[in-house]
PDB file of C-alpha atoms in Angstrom:
ATOM      1  CA  UNK A   1      57.508 -93.574  31.851  1.00  0.00           C
ATOM      2  CA  UNK A   2      56.722 -93.819  28.131  1.00  0.00           C
ATOM      3  CA  UNK A   3      53.043 -94.347  27.310  1.00  0.00           C
ATOM      4  CA  UNK A   4      51.988 -97.844  26.362  1.00  0.00           C
ATOM      5  CA  UNK A   5      51.683 -98.504  22.646  1.00  0.00           C
ATOM      6  CA  UNK A   6      49.508-100.875  20.666  1.00  0.00           C
ATOM      7  CA  UNK A   7      49.018-101.969  17.075  1.00  0.00           C
ATOM      8  CA  UNK A   8      45.643-101.647  15.444  1.00  0.00           C
ATOM      9  CA  UNK A   9      44.464-105.203  14.823  1.00  0.00           C
ATOM     10  CA  UNK A  10      41.288-107.217  14.951  1.00  0.00           C
ATOM     11  CA  UNK A  11      42.300-108.503  18.388  1.00  0.00           C
ATOM     12  CA  UNK A  12      43.118-105.134  19.969  1.00  0.00           C
ATOM     13  CA  UNK A  13      39.852-103.727  18.660  1.00  0.00           C
ATOM     14  CA  UNK A  14      37.615-106.698  19.522  1.00  0.00           C
ATOM     15  CA  UNK A  15      39.016-107.018  23.034  1.00  0.00           C
ATOM     16  CA  UNK A  16      38.721-103.297  23.743  1.00  0.00           C
ATOM     17  CA  UNK A  17      42.472-102.894  24.240  1.00  0.00           C
ATOM     18  CA  UNK A  18      42.634 -99.687  22.193  1.00  0.00           C
ATOM     19  CA  UNK A  19      39.748 -98.200  24.153  1.00  0.00           C
ATOM     20  CA  UNK A  20      41.385 -99.174  27.458  1.00  0.00           C
ATOM     21  CA  UNK A  21      44.720 -97.580  26.571  1.00  0.00           C
ATOM     22  CA  UNK A  22      42.961 -94.486  25.280  1.00  0.00           C
ATOM     23  CA  UNK A  23      41.079 -94.101  28.560  1.00  0.00           C
ATOM     24  CA  UNK A  24      44.333 -94.455  30.520  1.00  0.00           C
ATOM     25  CA  UNK A  25      46.153 -91.865  28.433  1.00  0.00           C
ATOM     26  CA  UNK A  26      47.704 -89.176  30.677  1.00  0.00           C
ATOM     27  CA  UNK A  27      46.639 -85.565  30.313  1.00  0.00           C
ATOM     28  CA  UNK A  28      43.216 -84.030  29.862  1.00  0.00           C
ATOM     29  CA  UNK A  29      40.617 -86.818  29.545  1.00  0.00           C
ATOM     30  CA  UNK A  30      39.091 -87.409  26.118  1.00  0.00           C
ATOM     31  CA  UNK A  31      35.427 -88.306  26.057  1.00  0.00           C
ATOM     32  CA  UNK A  32      35.112 -91.827  24.645  1.00  0.00           C
ATOM     33  CA  UNK A  33      32.000 -93.728  23.634  1.00  0.00           C
ATOM     34  CA  UNK A  34      31.098 -96.579  25.973  1.00  0.00           C
ATOM     35  CA  UNK A  35      30.615-100.161  24.779  1.00  0.00           C
ATOM     36  CA  UNK A  36      26.862 -99.628  25.067  1.00  0.00           C
ATOM     37  CA  UNK A  37      26.967 -96.411  23.025  1.00  0.00           C
ATOM     38  CA  UNK A  38      29.094 -98.040  20.338  1.00  0.00           C
ATOM     39  CA  UNK A  39      26.698-100.972  20.089  1.00  0.00           C
ATOM     40  CA  UNK A  40      23.648 -98.708  19.956  1.00  0.00           C
ATOM     41  CA  UNK A  41      25.237 -96.615  17.220  1.00  0.00           C
ATOM     42  CA  UNK A  42      26.176 -99.663  15.145  1.00  0.00           C
ATOM     43  CA  UNK A  43      22.706-101.152  15.511  1.00  0.00           C
ATOM     44  CA  UNK A  44      21.178 -97.962  14.152  1.00  0.00           C
ATOM     45  CA  UNK A  45      22.993 -98.714  10.881  1.00  0.00           C
ATOM     46  CA  UNK A  46      23.476-102.487  10.853  1.00  0.00           C
ATOM     47  CA  UNK A  47      20.957-104.623  12.716  1.00  0.00           C
ATOM     48  CA  UNK A  48      21.999-107.689  14.694  1.00  0.00           C
ATOM     49  CA  UNK A  49      19.578-109.681  12.558  1.00  0.00           C
ATOM     50  CA  UNK A  50      21.225-108.630   9.283  1.00  0.00           C
ATOM     51  CA  UNK A  51      21.671-111.920   7.429  1.00  0.00           C
ATOM     52  CA  UNK A  52      20.672-111.395   3.815  1.00  0.00           C
ATOM     53  CA  UNK A  53      22.377-108.156   2.834  1.00  0.00           C
ATOM     54  CA  UNK A  54      26.078-107.739   2.128  1.00  0.00           C
ATOM     55  CA  UNK A  55      27.581-104.522   3.490  1.00  0.00           C
ATOM     56  CA  UNK A  56      29.984-102.350   1.536  1.00  0.00           C
ATOM     57  CA  UNK A  57      32.424-100.124   3.456  1.00  0.00           C
ATOM     58  CA  UNK A  58      34.250 -97.232   1.785  1.00  0.00           C
ATOM     59  CA  UNK A  59      37.788 -96.737   3.092  1.00  0.00           C
ATOM     60  CA  UNK A  60      39.789 -93.601   2.346  1.00  0.00           C
ATOM     61  CA  UNK A  61      42.647 -93.651   4.897  1.00  0.00           C
ATOM     62  CA  UNK A  62      44.195 -96.305   7.110  1.00  0.00           C
ATOM     63  CA  UNK A  63      41.390 -98.776   6.346  1.00  0.00           C
ATOM     64  CA  UNK A  64      42.998 -99.141   2.920  1.00  0.00           C
ATOM     65  CA  UNK A  65      46.293-100.468   4.282  1.00  0.00           C
ATOM     66  CA  UNK A  66      45.109-101.971   7.569  1.00  0.00           C
ATOM     67  CA  UNK A  67      41.392-102.820   7.494  1.00  0.00           C
ATOM     68  CA  UNK A  68      41.498-105.203  10.504  1.00  0.00           C
ATOM     69  CA  UNK A  69      38.073-106.646   9.679  1.00  0.00           C
ATOM     70  CA  UNK A  70      36.988-109.592   7.546  1.00  0.00           C
ATOM     71  CA  UNK A  71      35.757-109.041   3.989  1.00  0.00           C
ATOM     72  CA  UNK A  72      35.539-111.095   0.814  1.00  0.00           C
ATOM     73  CA  UNK A  73      36.094-108.496  -1.907  1.00  0.00           C
ATOM     74  CA  UNK A  74      37.780-105.131  -2.359  1.00  0.00           C
ATOM     75  CA  UNK A  75      37.832-102.730  -5.296  1.00  0.00           C
ATOM     76  CA  UNK A  76      38.454 -99.113  -6.166  1.00  0.00           C
ATOM     77  CA  UNK A  77      35.640 -96.591  -5.984  1.00  0.00           C
ATOM     78  CA  UNK A  78      34.951 -92.864  -6.291  1.00  0.00           C
ATOM     79  CA  UNK A  79      32.866 -90.881  -3.805  1.00  0.00           C
ATOM     80  CA  UNK A  80      31.458 -87.502  -4.821  1.00  0.00           C
ATOM     81  CA  UNK A  81      30.506 -84.732  -2.397  1.00  0.00           C
ATOM     82  CA  UNK A  82      33.313 -85.303   0.111  1.00  0.00           C
ATOM     83  CA  UNK A  83      37.086 -84.946   0.024  1.00  0.00           C
ATOM     84  CA  UNK A  84      39.850 -86.599   2.037  1.00  0.00           C
ATOM     85  CA  UNK A  85      41.510 -84.161   4.468  1.00  0.00           C
ATOM     86  CA  UNK A  86      43.540 -84.122   7.690  1.00  0.00           C
ATOM     87  CA  UNK A  87      40.651 -82.646   9.618  1.00  0.00           C
ATOM     88  CA  UNK A  88      40.611 -84.497  12.948  1.00  0.00           C
ATOM     89  CA  UNK A  89      42.940 -83.680  15.824  1.00  0.00           C
ATOM     90  CA  UNK A  90      43.962 -86.655  17.938  1.00  0.00           C
ATOM     91  CA  UNK A  91      45.643 -86.818  21.326  1.00  0.00           C
ATOM     92  CA  UNK A  92      45.330 -90.600  21.407  1.00  0.00           C
ATOM     93  CA  UNK A  93      46.125 -92.674  18.338  1.00  0.00           C
ATOM     94  CA  UNK A  94      48.592 -90.527  16.386  1.00  0.00           C
ATOM     95  CA  UNK A  95      49.180 -87.682  18.813  1.00  0.00           C
ATOM     96  CA  UNK A  96      49.469 -86.795  22.478  1.00  0.00           C
ATOM     97  CA  UNK A  97      48.062 -84.112  24.787  1.00  0.00           C
ATOM     98  CA  UNK A  98      51.395 -82.277  24.438  1.00  0.00           C
ATOM     99  CA  UNK A  99      51.574 -82.652  20.657  1.00  0.00           C
ATOM    100  CA  UNK A 100      48.179 -83.439  19.103  1.00  0.00           C
ATOM    101  CA  UNK A 101      48.280 -85.131  15.726  1.00  0.00           C
ATOM    102  CA  UNK A 102      46.040 -84.959  12.668  1.00  0.00           C
ATOM    103  CA  UNK A 103      44.241 -87.858  11.011  1.00  0.00           C
ATOM    104  CA  UNK A 104      42.055 -88.115   7.960  1.00  0.00           C
ATOM    105  CA  UNK A 105      38.344 -87.632   7.666  1.00  0.00           C
ATOM    106  CA  UNK A 106      35.878 -86.967   4.898  1.00  0.00           C
ATOM    107  CA  UNK A 107      34.983 -83.278   4.771  1.00  0.00           C
ATOM    108  CA  UNK A 108      32.260 -81.733   2.659  1.00  0.00           C
ATOM    109  CA  UNK A 109      32.852 -80.829  -0.972  1.00  0.00           C
ATOM    110  CA  UNK A 110      34.914 -82.273  -3.790  1.00  0.00           C
ATOM    111  CA  UNK A 111      35.411 -86.001  -4.289  1.00  0.00           C
ATOM    112  CA  UNK A 112      37.513 -88.878  -2.990  1.00  0.00           C
ATOM    113  CA  UNK A 113      38.902 -92.026  -4.535  1.00  0.00           C
ATOM    114  CA  UNK A 114      39.271 -94.940  -2.157  1.00  0.00           C
ATOM    115  CA  UNK A 115      38.609 -98.631  -1.658  1.00  0.00           C
ATOM    116  CA  UNK A 116      35.345-100.515  -1.227  1.00  0.00           C
ATOM    117  CA  UNK A 117      35.286-103.567   1.027  1.00  0.00           C
ATOM    118  CA  UNK A 118      32.430-106.076   0.849  1.00  0.00           C
ATOM    119  CA  UNK A 119      31.454-107.756   4.109  1.00  0.00           C
ATOM    120  CA  UNK A 120      29.272-110.874   3.725  1.00  0.00           C
ATOM    121  CA  UNK A 121      25.796-110.498   5.207  1.00  0.00           C
ATOM    122  CA  UNK A 122      26.248-113.387   7.638  1.00  0.00           C
ATOM    123  CA  UNK A 123      29.106-111.623   9.471  1.00  0.00           C
ATOM    124  CA  UNK A 124      28.186-107.979   8.832  1.00  0.00           C
ATOM    125  CA  UNK A 125      27.043-107.097  12.364  1.00  0.00           C
ATOM    126  CA  UNK A 126      30.084-108.720  13.969  1.00  0.00           C
ATOM    127  CA  UNK A 127      32.571-107.092  11.609  1.00  0.00           C
ATOM    128  CA  UNK A 128      30.931-103.690  11.894  1.00  0.00           C
ATOM    129  CA  UNK A 129      31.332-103.920  15.673  1.00  0.00           C
ATOM    130  CA  UNK A 130      35.084-104.122  15.031  1.00  0.00           C
ATOM    131  CA  UNK A 131      34.923-101.131  12.693  1.00  0.00           C
ATOM    132  CA  UNK A 132      32.888 -99.091  15.200  1.00  0.00           C
ATOM    133  CA  UNK A 133      35.450 -99.692  17.955  1.00  0.00           C
ATOM    134  CA  UNK A 134      38.040 -98.187  15.654  1.00  0.00           C
ATOM    135  CA  UNK A 135      36.294 -95.359  13.840  1.00  0.00           C
ATOM    136  CA  UNK A 136      33.870 -94.296  16.560  1.00  0.00           C
ATOM    137  CA  UNK A 137      36.219 -94.335  19.559  1.00  0.00           C
ATOM    138  CA  UNK A 138      35.663 -90.646  20.336  1.00  0.00           C
ATOM    139  CA  UNK A 139      32.484 -90.101  18.338  1.00  0.00           C
ATOM    140  CA  UNK A 140      34.224 -87.610  16.036  1.00  0.00           C
ATOM    141  CA  UNK A 141      32.882 -89.239  12.877  1.00  0.00           C
ATOM    142  CA  UNK A 142      29.349 -89.520  11.588  1.00  0.00           C
ATOM    143  CA  UNK A 143      28.593 -92.982  10.155  1.00  0.00           C
ATOM    144  CA  UNK A 144      26.925 -92.342   6.811  1.00  0.00           C
ATOM    145  CA  UNK A 145      25.398 -94.233   3.921  1.00  0.00           C
ATOM    146  CA  UNK A 146      26.759 -92.832   0.666  1.00  0.00           C
ATOM    147  CA  UNK A 147      26.549 -93.679  -3.022  1.00  0.00           C
ATOM    148  CA  UNK A 148      29.931 -94.418  -4.560  1.00  0.00           C
ATOM    149  CA  UNK A 149      30.890 -95.210  -8.118  1.00  0.00           C
ATOM    150  CA  UNK A 150      32.848 -98.432  -8.433  1.00  0.00           C
ATOM    151  CA  UNK A 151      35.784 -98.725 -10.821  1.00  0.00           C
ATOM    152  CA  UNK A 152      33.512-100.451 -13.352  1.00  0.00           C
ATOM    153  CA  UNK A 153      31.011 -97.567 -13.236  1.00  0.00           C
ATOM    154  CA  UNK A 154      28.424 -99.299 -11.062  1.00  0.00           C
ATOM    155  CA  UNK A 155      26.775 -97.236  -8.306  1.00  0.00           C
ATOM    156  CA  UNK A 156      27.010 -98.885  -4.883  1.00  0.00           C
ATOM    157  CA  UNK A 157      25.558 -97.908  -1.514  1.00  0.00           C
ATOM    158  CA  UNK A 158      28.330 -97.970   1.074  1.00  0.00           C
ATOM    159  CA  UNK A 159      28.993 -97.174   4.700  1.00  0.00           C
ATOM    160  CA  UNK A 160      31.675 -94.605   5.461  1.00  0.00           C
ATOM    161  CA  UNK A 161      32.680 -92.166   8.179  1.00  0.00           C
ATOM    162  CA  UNK A 162      32.354 -88.398   7.719  1.00  0.00           C
ATOM    163  CA  UNK A 163      33.911 -85.839  10.052  1.00  0.00           C
ATOM    164  CA  UNK A 164      31.587 -84.106  12.516  1.00  0.00           C
ATOM    165  CA  UNK A 165      32.308 -80.424  11.987  1.00  0.00           C
ATOM    166  CA  UNK A 166      30.808 -79.584  15.382  1.00  0.00           C
ATOM    167  CA  UNK A 167      33.051 -82.014  17.263  1.00  0.00           C
ATOM    168  CA  UNK A 168      35.645 -80.412  19.594  1.00  0.00           C
ATOM    169  CA  UNK A 169      38.443 -82.241  17.769  1.00  0.00           C
ATOM    170  CA  UNK A 170      37.485 -80.981  14.306  1.00  0.00           C
ATOM    171  CA  UNK A 171      40.401 -79.196  12.634  1.00  0.00           C
ATOM    172  CA  UNK A 172      39.548 -76.423  10.202  1.00  0.00           C
ATOM    173  CA  UNK A 173      41.690 -76.005   7.082  1.00  0.00           C
ATOM    174  CA  UNK A 174      45.117 -74.594   7.936  1.00  0.00           C
ATOM    175  CA  UNK A 175      48.260 -73.522   6.060  1.00  0.00           C
ATOM    176  CA  UNK A 176      50.392 -76.411   4.808  1.00  0.00           C
ATOM    177  CA  UNK A 177      53.309 -75.372   7.013  1.00  0.00           C
ATOM    178  CA  UNK A 178      51.165 -75.816  10.125  1.00  0.00           C
ATOM    179  CA  UNK A 179      49.859 -79.261   9.218  1.00  0.00           C
ATOM    180  CA  UNK A 180      53.364 -80.333   8.163  1.00  0.00           C
ATOM    181  CA  UNK A 181      54.823 -79.410  11.557  1.00  0.00           C
ATOM    182  CA  UNK A 182      52.035 -81.227  13.392  1.00  0.00           C
ATOM    183  CA  UNK A 183      52.243 -84.420  11.337  1.00  0.00           C
ATOM    184  CA  UNK A 184      56.044 -84.472  11.349  1.00  0.00           C
ATOM    185  CA  UNK A 185      56.295 -84.232  15.143  1.00  0.00           C
ATOM    186  CA  UNK A 186      53.221 -85.951  16.615  1.00  0.00           C
ATOM    187  CA  UNK A 187      53.168 -89.496  17.955  1.00  0.00           C
ATOM    188  CA  UNK A 188      50.428 -91.463  19.728  1.00  0.00           C
ATOM    189  CA  UNK A 189      49.698 -94.867  21.200  1.00  0.00           C
ATOM    190  CA  UNK A 190      49.583 -96.595  17.807  1.00  0.00           C
ATOM    191  CA  UNK A 191      52.540 -94.835  16.205  1.00  0.00           C
ATOM    192  CA  UNK A 192      53.782 -91.646  14.622  1.00  0.00           C
ATOM    193  CA  UNK A 193      51.591 -89.265  12.690  1.00  0.00           C
ATOM    194  CA  UNK A 194      54.026 -89.228   9.781  1.00  0.00           C
ATOM    195  CA  UNK A 195      53.911 -93.038   9.526  1.00  0.00           C
ATOM    196  CA  UNK A 196      50.141 -92.768   9.117  1.00  0.00           C
ATOM    197  CA  UNK A 197      50.570 -90.259   6.292  1.00  0.00           C
ATOM    198  CA  UNK A 198      53.328 -92.192   4.521  1.00  0.00           C
ATOM    199  CA  UNK A 199      51.472 -95.514   4.753  1.00  0.00           C
ATOM    200  CA  UNK A 200      48.325 -93.948   3.333  1.00  0.00           C
ATOM    201  CA  UNK A 201      50.183 -92.361   0.433  1.00  0.00           C
ATOM    202  CA  UNK A 202      51.958 -95.656  -0.314  1.00  0.00           C
ATOM    203  CA  UNK A 203      48.689 -97.597  -0.192  1.00  0.00           C
ATOM    204  CA  UNK A 204      46.960 -95.163  -2.545  1.00  0.00           C
ATOM    205  CA  UNK A 205      49.869 -95.398  -4.977  1.00  0.00           C
ATOM    206  CA  UNK A 206      49.717 -99.204  -4.841  1.00  0.00           C
ATOM    207  CA  UNK A 207      46.029 -99.042  -5.757  1.00  0.00           C
ATOM    208  CA  UNK A 208      46.696 -96.669  -8.653  1.00  0.00           C
ATOM    209  CA  UNK A 209      44.898 -93.811  -6.901  1.00  0.00           C
ATOM    210  CA  UNK A 210      46.340 -90.329  -7.351  1.00  0.00           C
ATOM    211  CA  UNK A 211      46.026 -87.794  -4.544  1.00  0.00           C
ATOM    212  CA  UNK A 212      48.252 -84.854  -5.374  1.00  0.00           C
ATOM    213  CA  UNK A 213      47.524 -83.016  -2.120  1.00  0.00           C
ATOM    214  CA  UNK A 214      48.546 -86.028  -0.059  1.00  0.00           C
ATOM    215  CA  UNK A 215      51.629 -86.533  -2.221  1.00  0.00           C
ATOM    216  CA  UNK A 216      52.669 -82.907  -1.709  1.00  0.00           C
ATOM    217  CA  UNK A 217      52.037 -83.086   2.034  1.00  0.00           C
ATOM    218  CA  UNK A 218      54.068 -86.286   2.326  1.00  0.00           C
ATOM    219  CA  UNK A 219      57.023 -84.722   0.510  1.00  0.00           C
ATOM    220  CA  UNK A 220      56.869 -81.632   2.730  1.00  0.00           C
ATOM    221  CA  UNK A 221      56.789 -83.728   5.916  1.00  0.00           C
ATOM    222  CA  UNK A 222      59.808 -85.757   4.781  1.00  0.00           C
ATOM    223  CA  UNK A 223      61.676 -82.557   3.981  1.00  0.00           C
ATOM    224  CA  UNK A 224      60.795 -81.123   7.402  1.00  0.00           C
ATOM    225  CA  UNK A 225      61.985 -84.249   9.186  1.00  0.00           C
ATOM    226  CA  UNK A 226      65.248 -84.311   7.243  1.00  0.00           C
ATOM    227  CA  UNK A 227      66.039 -80.636   7.747  1.00  0.00           C
TER     228      UNK A 227
END
């Protein structure tokens, strides 16, 4: 029987559908954060009582093309000190126990251009709960406050998610041919790994953001799939 699939949406995140399907995934169990752990983690960054402070979220991957949370403003920004890389192995969302996939994270060094989303203060806690159920499903990311430079040059404090290098699913840098094979073949409960890559590249292009490494990887994956 083929594994159940689901789209990432506000509903599937809010209702815990993604978490439920992930926990039912066949194969070796993946340790997932409980509802209580997710809430505790979010509260350590955004208090329930937050009502007078807008929250900025820096997206660098699928958040750009499918945020699934409410916001009132988005704009380009540049983060220094971290670079976008396929550094997280997944056997759930874009991969399987038989063929693990690779998804993006922020790894140390370099810089990253992405998108800032502003969440109004009055709904910040609620919307961040949605984000936590997506980004913190397996606890592989470290929620972090970072300073980013907006497109107009203004420095803004933003929330983002950095890869935990000590997490079991952390993927060290590998030859392009290895990551190409993984991304070209892997598929998980929310879709194929290559779809994730192609959508991210397309979204970055639409925003006028150049990422030559991602562009090269995308071309190599397409070539692999067509060979």
